[in-house]
PDB file of C-alpha atoms and ligand atoms in Angstrom:
ATOM      1  CA  MET H   1      -0.732  -4.501 -10.496  1.00  0.00           C
ATOM      2  CA  ALA H   2      -2.076  -1.059 -11.323  1.00  0.00           C
ATOM      3  CA  HIS H   3      -0.173   1.791  -9.762  1.00  0.00           C
ATOM      4  CA  MET H   4      -3.323   3.579  -8.581  1.00  0.00           C
ATOM      5  CA  ILE H   5      -6.467   2.527  -6.751  1.00  0.00           C
ATOM      6  CA  VAL H   6      -9.799   4.214  -7.322  1.00  0.00           C
ATOM      7  CA  ALA H   7     -12.306   3.045  -4.736  1.00  0.00           C
ATOM      8  CA  GLY H   8     -16.032   3.787  -4.658  1.00  0.00           C
ATOM      9  CA  ASN H   9     -17.639   4.036  -1.224  1.00  0.00           C
ATOM     10  CA  TRP H  10     -21.362   3.769  -1.863  1.00  0.00           C
ATOM     11  CA  LYS H  11     -22.139   4.362   1.817  1.00  0.00           C
ATOM     12  CA  MET H  12     -25.813   3.653   2.597  1.00  0.00           C
ATOM     13  CA  ASN H  13     -26.971   4.428  -0.925  1.00  0.00           C
ATOM     14  CA  ALA H  14     -28.344   1.549  -2.981  1.00  0.00           C
ATOM     15  CA  SER H  15     -31.349  -0.430  -4.115  1.00  0.00           C
ATOM     16  CA  LYS H  16     -31.490  -3.633  -6.140  1.00  0.00           C
ATOM     17  CA  SER H  17     -32.325  -1.737  -9.296  1.00  0.00           C
ATOM     18  CA  ALA H  18     -29.762   1.015  -8.741  1.00  0.00           C
ATOM     19  CA  VAL H  19     -27.076  -1.590  -8.068  1.00  0.00           C
ATOM     20  CA  THR H  20     -28.001  -3.507 -11.220  1.00  0.00           C
ATOM     21  CA  GLU H  21     -27.681  -0.343 -13.279  1.00  0.00           C
ATOM     22  CA  LEU H  22     -24.439   0.787 -11.657  1.00  0.00           C
ATOM     23  CA  LEU H  23     -22.719  -2.595 -11.909  1.00  0.00           C
ATOM     24  CA  SER H  24     -23.707  -3.088 -15.521  1.00  0.00           C
ATOM     25  CA  GLY H  25     -22.448   0.393 -16.368  1.00  0.00           C
ATOM     26  CA  LEU H  26     -19.136  -0.416 -14.708  1.00  0.00           C
ATOM     27  CA  LYS H  27     -18.826  -3.795 -16.417  1.00  0.00           C
ATOM     28  CA  ASP H  28     -19.584  -2.409 -19.849  1.00  0.00           C
ATOM     29  CA  ASN H  29     -16.886   0.255 -19.730  1.00  0.00           C
ATOM     30  CA  VAL H  30     -14.260  -1.003 -17.308  1.00  0.00           C
ATOM     31  CA  ALA H  31     -11.901  -1.512 -20.239  1.00  0.00           C
ATOM     32  CA  SER H  32     -11.661   2.276 -20.597  1.00  0.00           C
ATOM     33  CA  VAL H  33      -9.724   2.423 -17.310  1.00  0.00           C
ATOM     34  CA  SER H  34      -6.163   1.270 -17.748  1.00  0.00           C
ATOM     35  CA  ASN H  35      -4.107   2.728 -14.910  1.00  0.00           C
ATOM     36  CA  ALA H  36      -6.229   2.146 -11.829  1.00  0.00           C
ATOM     37  CA  GLU H  37      -7.526  -0.827  -9.951  1.00  0.00           C
ATOM     38  CA  LEU H  38     -11.218  -0.167  -9.370  1.00  0.00           C
ATOM     39  CA  VAL H  39     -12.863  -1.231  -6.120  1.00  0.00           C
ATOM     40  CA  VAL H  40     -16.516  -0.879  -5.116  1.00  0.00           C
ATOM     41  CA  PHE H  41     -17.829  -0.856  -1.541  1.00  0.00           C
ATOM     42  CA  PRO H  42     -21.510  -1.826  -1.632  1.00  0.00           C
ATOM     43  CA  PRO H  43     -23.678  -2.099   1.477  1.00  0.00           C
ATOM     44  CA  PHE H  44     -23.700  -5.701   2.777  1.00  0.00           C
ATOM     45  CA  PRO H  45     -27.059  -6.791   1.275  1.00  0.00           C
ATOM     46  CA  TYR H  46     -25.675  -6.203  -2.217  1.00  0.00           C
ATOM     47  CA  LEU H  47     -22.439  -8.157  -1.873  1.00  0.00           C
ATOM     48  CA  ALA H  48     -23.829 -11.269  -3.537  1.00  0.00           C
ATOM     49  CA  GLN H  49     -25.034  -9.204  -6.466  1.00  0.00           C
ATOM     50  CA  ALA H  50     -21.671  -7.475  -6.768  1.00  0.00           C
ATOM     51  CA  GLN H  51     -19.814 -10.779  -6.561  1.00  0.00           C
ATOM     52  CA  ALA H  52     -21.932 -12.345  -9.309  1.00  0.00           C
ATOM     53  CA  GLU H  53     -21.840  -9.336 -11.616  1.00  0.00           C
ATOM     54  CA  LEU H  54     -18.188  -8.404 -11.229  1.00  0.00           C
ATOM     55  CA  MET H  55     -16.673 -11.852 -11.550  1.00  0.00           C
ATOM     56  CA  GLY H  56     -13.966 -11.793 -14.204  1.00  0.00           C
ATOM     57  CA  THR H  57     -14.111  -8.007 -14.705  1.00  0.00           C
ATOM     58  CA  GLY H  58     -11.064  -7.165 -12.582  1.00  0.00           C
ATOM     59  CA  ILE H  59     -13.166  -4.813 -10.452  1.00  0.00           C
ATOM     60  CA  ARG H  60     -12.589  -5.683  -6.796  1.00  0.00           C
ATOM     61  CA  ILE H  61     -15.067  -5.646  -3.932  1.00  0.00           C
ATOM     62  CA  GLY H  62     -14.695  -4.151  -0.478  1.00  0.00           C
ATOM     63  CA  VAL H  63     -16.877  -3.698   2.599  1.00  0.00           C
ATOM     64  CA  GLN H  64     -17.470  -0.421   4.401  1.00  0.00           C
ATOM     65  CA  ASN H  65     -17.109  -1.803   7.914  1.00  0.00           C
ATOM     66  CA  ILE H  66     -16.509  -5.116   9.660  1.00  0.00           C
ATOM     67  CA  CYS H  67     -16.730  -6.739  13.081  1.00  0.00           C
ATOM     68  CA  ALA H  68     -13.344  -7.712  14.511  1.00  0.00           C
ATOM     69  CA  GLN H  69     -14.838 -10.931  15.957  1.00  0.00           C
ATOM     70  CA  ASP H  70     -15.177 -14.120  13.901  1.00  0.00           C
ATOM     71  CA  LYS H  71     -18.653 -15.219  15.005  1.00  0.00           C
ATOM     72  CA  GLY H  72     -21.037 -15.421  17.907  1.00  0.00           C
ATOM     73  CA  ALA H  73     -23.390 -13.224  19.888  1.00  0.00           C
ATOM     74  CA  TYR H  74     -22.796  -9.883  18.146  1.00  0.00           C
ATOM     75  CA  THR H  75     -26.278  -8.906  17.025  1.00  0.00           C
ATOM     76  CA  GLY H  76     -26.286  -6.821  13.876  1.00  0.00           C
ATOM     77  CA  GLU H  77     -22.619  -7.334  13.009  1.00  0.00           C
ATOM     78  CA  VAL H  78     -20.948  -8.934   9.984  1.00  0.00           C
ATOM     79  CA  SER H  79     -17.698 -10.904  10.219  1.00  0.00           C
ATOM     80  CA  LEU H  80     -14.669 -11.086   7.975  1.00  0.00           C
ATOM     81  CA  VAL H  81     -15.362 -14.787   7.468  1.00  0.00           C
ATOM     82  CA  MET H  82     -18.733 -13.862   5.978  1.00  0.00           C
ATOM     83  CA  ALA H  83     -17.329 -11.080   3.835  1.00  0.00           C
ATOM     84  CA  LYS H  84     -14.687 -13.414   2.423  1.00  0.00           C
ATOM     85  CA  GLU H  85     -17.382 -15.709   1.067  1.00  0.00           C
ATOM     86  CA  PHE H  86     -18.303 -12.891  -1.312  1.00  0.00           C
ATOM     87  CA  ASP H  87     -14.799 -12.416  -2.731  1.00  0.00           C
ATOM     88  CA  VAL H  88     -14.187  -9.280  -0.734  1.00  0.00           C
ATOM     89  CA  SER H  89     -10.602  -7.970  -1.014  1.00  0.00           C
ATOM     90  CA  TYR H  90     -10.655  -4.699   0.934  1.00  0.00           C
ATOM     91  CA  VAL H  91     -12.158  -3.480   4.214  1.00  0.00           C
ATOM     92  CA  LEU H  92     -12.610   0.197   5.107  1.00  0.00           C
ATOM     93  CA  VAL H  93     -11.570   0.732   8.701  1.00  0.00           C
ATOM     94  CA  GLY H  94     -12.047   3.931  10.633  1.00  0.00           C
ATOM     95  CA  HIS H  95     -14.052   5.885   8.082  1.00  0.00           C
ATOM     96  CA  SER H  96     -14.801   9.265   9.658  1.00  0.00           C
ATOM     97  CA  GLU H  97     -18.543   8.526   9.588  1.00  0.00           C
ATOM     98  CA  ARG H  98     -17.888   5.402  11.684  1.00  0.00           C
ATOM     99  CA  ARG H  99     -15.718   7.403  14.042  1.00  0.00           C
ATOM    100  CA  ALA H 100     -18.126  10.351  14.363  1.00  0.00           C
ATOM    101  CA  LEU H 101     -21.576   8.736  14.121  1.00  0.00           C
ATOM    102  CA  PHE H 102     -20.876   5.318  15.641  1.00  0.00           C
ATOM    103  CA  ALA H 103     -18.267   6.351  18.212  1.00  0.00           C
ATOM    104  CA  GLU H 104     -15.493   4.106  16.893  1.00  0.00           C
ATOM    105  CA  ASP H 105     -12.288   4.996  18.648  1.00  0.00           C
ATOM    106  CA  ASP H 106      -8.671   4.419  17.655  1.00  0.00           C
ATOM    107  CA  SER H 107      -8.464   1.155  19.570  1.00  0.00           C
ATOM    108  CA  GLN H 108     -11.539  -0.316  17.852  1.00  0.00           C
ATOM    109  CA  VAL H 109     -10.209   0.850  14.501  1.00  0.00           C
ATOM    110  CA  ALA H 110      -6.866  -0.800  15.231  1.00  0.00           C
ATOM    111  CA  ALA H 111      -8.614  -4.042  16.235  1.00  0.00           C
ATOM    112  CA  LYS H 112     -10.510  -4.082  12.934  1.00  0.00           C
ATOM    113  CA  TYR H 113      -7.285  -3.407  11.038  1.00  0.00           C
ATOM    114  CA  VAL H 114      -5.516  -6.290  12.794  1.00  0.00           C
ATOM    115  CA  ALA H 115      -8.456  -8.674  12.284  1.00  0.00           C
ATOM    116  CA  THR H 116      -8.672  -7.767   8.596  1.00  0.00           C
ATOM    117  CA  GLN H 117      -5.014  -8.543   8.000  1.00  0.00           C
ATOM    118  CA  ALA H 118      -5.293 -11.755  10.003  1.00  0.00           C
ATOM    119  CA  MET H 119      -7.892 -12.873   7.445  1.00  0.00           C
ATOM    120  CA  GLN H 120      -5.527 -11.997   4.574  1.00  0.00           C
ATOM    121  CA  LEU H 121      -7.698  -9.090   3.477  1.00  0.00           C
ATOM    122  CA  THR H 122      -6.417  -5.560   2.941  1.00  0.00           C
ATOM    123  CA  PRO H 123      -7.556  -2.814   5.303  1.00  0.00           C
ATOM    124  CA  ILE H 124      -7.986   0.699   3.958  1.00  0.00           C
ATOM    125  CA  LEU H 125      -7.291   2.779   7.044  1.00  0.00           C
ATOM    126  CA  CYS H 126      -9.160   6.087   6.870  1.00  0.00           C
ATOM    127  CA  VAL H 127      -7.746   9.113   8.649  1.00  0.00           C
ATOM    128  CA  GLY H 128      -8.480  12.817   8.574  1.00  0.00           C
ATOM    129  CA  GLU H 129      -8.941  15.989  10.563  1.00  0.00           C
ATOM    130  CA  THR H 130     -12.031  18.086  11.212  1.00  0.00           C
ATOM    131  CA  LEU H 131     -12.249  21.715  10.101  1.00  0.00           C
ATOM    132  CA  GLU H 132     -11.744  22.845  13.666  1.00  0.00           C
ATOM    133  CA  GLN H 133      -8.601  20.747  14.014  1.00  0.00           C
ATOM    134  CA  ARG H 134      -7.251  22.132  10.735  1.00  0.00           C
ATOM    135  CA  GLU H 135      -7.929  25.682  11.817  1.00  0.00           C
ATOM    136  CA  GLN H 136      -6.090  25.016  15.057  1.00  0.00           C
ATOM    137  CA  GLY H 137      -3.077  23.851  13.052  1.00  0.00           C
ATOM    138  CA  ARG H 138      -3.454  20.304  14.331  1.00  0.00           C
ATOM    139  CA  THR H 139      -3.952  18.475  11.022  1.00  0.00           C
ATOM    140  CA  LEU H 140      -0.703  16.522  11.044  1.00  0.00           C
ATOM    141  CA  SER H 141      -0.812  15.655  14.720  1.00  0.00           C
ATOM    142  CA  VAL H 142      -4.384  14.351  14.421  1.00  0.00           C
ATOM    143  CA  VAL H 143      -3.684  12.301  11.303  1.00  0.00           C
ATOM    144  CA  ASN H 144      -0.394  10.928  12.558  1.00  0.00           C
ATOM    145  CA  GLY H 145      -2.018  10.138  15.901  1.00  0.00           C
ATOM    146  CA  GLN H 146      -4.678   8.056  14.139  1.00  0.00           C
ATOM    147  CA  ILE H 147      -1.931   6.219  12.269  1.00  0.00           C
ATOM    148  CA  GLN H 148       0.212   5.789  15.358  1.00  0.00           C
ATOM    149  CA  ALA H 149      -2.640   3.901  17.077  1.00  0.00           C
ATOM    150  CA  VAL H 150      -2.392   1.320  14.295  1.00  0.00           C
ATOM    151  CA  ILE H 151       1.409   1.242  14.359  1.00  0.00           C
ATOM    152  CA  ASP H 152       1.225   0.572  18.108  1.00  0.00           C
ATOM    153  CA  ALA H 153      -1.228  -2.289  17.582  1.00  0.00           C
ATOM    154  CA  ALA H 154       0.070  -3.853  14.387  1.00  0.00           C
ATOM    155  CA  GLY H 155       3.589  -2.539  13.808  1.00  0.00           C
ATOM    156  CA  GLY H 156       4.929  -0.427  10.964  1.00  0.00           C
ATOM    157  CA  ALA H 157       5.689  -3.452   8.793  1.00  0.00           C
ATOM    158  CA  SER H 158       1.932  -4.159   8.615  1.00  0.00           C
ATOM    159  CA  PHE H 159       1.670  -1.320   6.084  1.00  0.00           C
ATOM    160  CA  ALA H 160       3.068  -3.703   3.494  1.00  0.00           C
ATOM    161  CA  HIS H 161      -0.470  -5.112   3.412  1.00  0.00           C
ATOM    162  CA  ALA H 162      -2.594  -2.029   3.902  1.00  0.00           C
ATOM    163  CA  VAL H 163      -3.778   1.108   2.156  1.00  0.00           C
ATOM    164  CA  ILE H 164      -4.354   4.495   3.771  1.00  0.00           C
ATOM    165  CA  ALA H 165      -7.083   6.923   2.783  1.00  0.00           C
ATOM    166  CA  TYR H 166      -6.576  10.523   3.836  1.00  0.00           C
ATOM    167  CA  GLU H 167     -10.009  12.090   4.018  1.00  0.00           C
ATOM    168  CA  PRO H 168     -10.282  15.524   5.603  1.00  0.00           C
ATOM    169  CA  VAL H 169     -13.620  15.396   7.422  1.00  0.00           C
ATOM    170  CA  TRP H 170     -14.509  18.894   6.219  1.00  0.00           C
ATOM    171  CA  ALA H 171     -14.213  17.748   2.598  1.00  0.00           C
ATOM    172  CA  ILE H 172     -16.440  14.670   2.831  1.00  0.00           C
ATOM    173  CA  GLY H 173     -19.793  15.138   1.158  1.00  0.00           C
ATOM    174  CA  THR H 174     -19.455  18.909   1.325  1.00  0.00           C
ATOM    175  CA  GLY H 175     -18.279  19.733  -2.173  1.00  0.00           C
ATOM    176  CA  LEU H 176     -15.114  21.185  -0.633  1.00  0.00           C
ATOM    177  CA  THR H 177     -11.984  19.405  -1.793  1.00  0.00           C
ATOM    178  CA  ALA H 178      -8.561  19.815  -0.285  1.00  0.00           C
ATOM    179  CA  SER H 179      -6.383  21.565  -2.833  1.00  0.00           C
ATOM    180  CA  PRO H 180      -3.852  19.274  -4.479  1.00  0.00           C
ATOM    181  CA  LYS H 181      -1.153  21.089  -2.502  1.00  0.00           C
ATOM    182  CA  GLN H 182      -2.963  20.672   0.835  1.00  0.00           C
ATOM    183  CA  ALA H 183      -3.579  16.999   0.134  1.00  0.00           C
ATOM    184  CA  GLN H 184      -0.014  16.345  -1.036  1.00  0.00           C
ATOM    185  CA  GLU H 185       1.370  17.956   2.112  1.00  0.00           C
ATOM    186  CA  VAL H 186      -0.599  15.584   4.352  1.00  0.00           C
ATOM    187  CA  HIS H 187       0.098  12.526   2.184  1.00  0.00           C
ATOM    188  CA  ARG H 188       3.784  13.293   2.353  1.00  0.00           C
ATOM    189  CA  ALA H 189       3.646  13.692   6.128  1.00  0.00           C
ATOM    190  CA  ILE H 190       1.838  10.355   6.450  1.00  0.00           C
ATOM    191  CA  ARG H 191       4.481   8.595   4.354  1.00  0.00           C
ATOM    192  CA  ASP H 192       7.262  10.225   6.373  1.00  0.00           C
ATOM    193  CA  HIS H 193       5.618   9.237   9.665  1.00  0.00           C
ATOM    194  CA  ILE H 194       5.419   5.593   8.615  1.00  0.00           C
ATOM    195  CA  ALA H 195       8.933   5.747   7.147  1.00  0.00           C
ATOM    196  CA  ASP H 196      10.252   6.482  10.626  1.00  0.00           C
ATOM    197  CA  VAL H 197       9.374   2.936  11.640  1.00  0.00           C
ATOM    198  CA  ALA H 198       9.073   1.107   8.308  1.00  0.00           C
ATOM    199  CA  PRO H 199      10.910   2.882   5.461  1.00  0.00           C
ATOM    200  CA  GLU H 200      10.514   0.172   2.857  1.00  0.00           C
ATOM    201  CA  GLN H 201       6.800  -0.316   3.508  1.00  0.00           C
ATOM    202  CA  ALA H 202       6.287   3.461   3.495  1.00  0.00           C
ATOM    203  CA  ARG H 203       7.765   3.710   0.005  1.00  0.00           C
ATOM    204  CA  GLY H 204       5.407   1.105  -1.441  1.00  0.00           C
ATOM    205  CA  LEU H 205       2.341   2.220   0.512  1.00  0.00           C
ATOM    206  CA  LYS H 206      -0.674   3.446  -1.441  1.00  0.00           C
ATOM    207  CA  ILE H 207      -2.225   6.563   0.077  1.00  0.00           C
ATOM    208  CA  LEU H 208      -5.590   7.521  -1.396  1.00  0.00           C
ATOM    209  CA  TYR H 209      -7.202  10.938  -1.163  1.00  0.00           C
ATOM    210  CA  GLY H 210     -10.905  11.193  -0.342  1.00  0.00           C
ATOM    211  CA  GLY H 211     -13.341  14.035   0.148  1.00  0.00           C
ATOM    212  CA  SER H 212     -15.584  15.305  -2.653  1.00  0.00           C
ATOM    213  CA  VAL H 213     -13.377  13.895  -5.413  1.00  0.00           C
ATOM    214  CA  THR H 214     -14.988  14.648  -8.779  1.00  0.00           C
ATOM    215  CA  VAL H 215     -14.095  14.150 -12.406  1.00  0.00           C
ATOM    216  CA  ALA H 216     -12.959  17.787 -12.419  1.00  0.00           C
ATOM    217  CA  SER H 217     -10.641  17.524  -9.411  1.00  0.00           C
ATOM    218  CA  ALA H 218      -9.301  13.980  -9.798  1.00  0.00           C
ATOM    219  CA  GLU H 219      -6.588  14.471 -12.401  1.00  0.00           C
ATOM    220  CA  GLU H 220      -4.669  17.163 -10.559  1.00  0.00           C
ATOM    221  CA  LEU H 221      -5.020  15.378  -7.223  1.00  0.00           C
ATOM    222  CA  PHE H 222      -3.798  12.093  -8.701  1.00  0.00           C
ATOM    223  CA  ALA H 223      -0.823  13.864 -10.292  1.00  0.00           C
ATOM    224  CA  GLN H 224       0.656  14.648  -6.859  1.00  0.00           C
ATOM    225  CA  ALA H 225       3.724  12.624  -5.962  1.00  0.00           C
ATOM    226  CA  ASP H 226       2.265  10.991  -2.845  1.00  0.00           C
ATOM    227  CA  ILE H 227      -1.336  10.542  -3.984  1.00  0.00           C
ATOM    228  CA  ASP H 228      -1.935   7.018  -5.235  1.00  0.00           C
ATOM    229  CA  GLY H 229      -5.603   7.197  -6.089  1.00  0.00           C
ATOM    230  CA  GLY H 230      -8.903   8.142  -4.525  1.00  0.00           C
ATOM    231  CA  LEU H 231     -11.670   7.056  -2.204  1.00  0.00           C
ATOM    232  CA  VAL H 232     -14.774   8.403  -3.844  1.00  0.00           C
ATOM    233  CA  GLY H 233     -18.224   8.715  -2.267  1.00  0.00           C
ATOM    234  CA  GLY H 234     -20.904  10.654  -4.127  1.00  0.00           C
ATOM    235  CA  ALA H 235     -19.245  10.480  -7.553  1.00  0.00           C
ATOM    236  CA  SER H 236     -18.963   6.682  -7.326  1.00  0.00           C
ATOM    237  CA  LEU H 237     -22.742   6.201  -7.518  1.00  0.00           C
ATOM    238  CA  GLN H 238     -22.827   6.840 -11.260  1.00  0.00           C
ATOM    239  CA  ALA H 239     -20.831   4.504 -13.491  1.00  0.00           C
ATOM    240  CA  ASP H 240     -19.869   7.337 -15.854  1.00  0.00           C
ATOM    241  CA  SER H 241     -18.345   9.598 -13.228  1.00  0.00           C
ATOM    242  CA  PHE H 242     -16.656   6.767 -11.342  1.00  0.00           C
ATOM    243  CA  LEU H 243     -15.048   5.453 -14.526  1.00  0.00           C
ATOM    244  CA  ALA H 244     -14.007   8.953 -15.569  1.00  0.00           C
ATOM    245  CA  ILE H 245     -12.267   9.343 -12.200  1.00  0.00           C
ATOM    246  CA  GLY H 246     -10.607   5.984 -12.862  1.00  0.00           C
ATOM    247  CA  ARG H 247      -9.338   7.313 -16.188  1.00  0.00           C
ATOM    248  CA  ALA H 248      -7.874  10.355 -14.417  1.00  0.00           C
ATOM    249  CA  ALA H 249      -5.295   8.005 -12.895  1.00  0.00           C
ATOM    250  CA  LYS H 250      -2.329   8.326 -15.232  1.00  0.00           C
TER     251      LYS H 250
HETATM  252  P1  PGA R 301     -17.459  12.026  -0.877  1.00  0.00           P
HETATM  253  O1  PGA R 301     -17.170  10.829   0.162  1.00  0.00           O
HETATM  254  O2  PGA R 301     -16.661  11.724  -2.112  1.00  0.00           O
HETATM  255  O3  PGA R 301     -18.939  11.955  -1.130  1.00  0.00           O
HETATM  256  O4  PGA R 301     -17.033  13.280  -0.224  1.00  0.00           O
HETATM  257  C1  PGA R 301     -15.886  10.312   0.324  1.00  0.00           C
HETATM  258  C2  PGA R 301     -15.852   9.322   1.451  1.00  0.00           C
HETATM  259  O5  PGA R 301     -16.465   9.563   2.498  1.00  0.00           O
HETATM  260  O6  PGA R 301     -15.217   8.251   1.334  1.00  0.00           O
END
């Protein structure tokens, strides 16, 4: 298994033709990426297309959100059972846009994390502080608090089957990236926090950095000791830039 993960969160950006172009660009040049597992997170309507196009390429598929319930009267929701039919491997849980715009709280995020693991899929737990929280010196307490909610619900050992994405809210979609030093400091603190309850799982845990990752910033970020890849938004919408970020994983 590749040491690094480079994941592309397309958010609510896609059309049939754009997806066709992006997936074919990825397929054609995926061989140029040798040290990262690539994962794409299309919006739900494009899962079938992604499944068909990516079969046999080694590029994995994830979903941006999920309902913790299996089925039933949950208008507008999509279940893990459904996602699994499209060869989905990863589920983003607790992305800051879900937390901020759709009022997802720590307990809902933890429920989604637990449900995802129960279906043998891998949650990517997203955590991160706002600018205000950073300026108040609360970065580590906010991030560790978000992680603690999951430890309380699922236990530290659950991190054997999970990935964390540290995404400072102030860096998402803003063009501001945490410096490699700032990011490394938080990644290290996250690993230490989990090591308190699950040292072995903490050592093997992949912690991705997200927030305006670009081709220019990726290499130095990925070179940090506790950064195991990236969760990429804007730069994942073009095959060329996404693959170049994949190649920055050494
Ligand atoms: P960005 O998004 O790379 O466009 O900042 C990252 C994310 O929200 O996952």
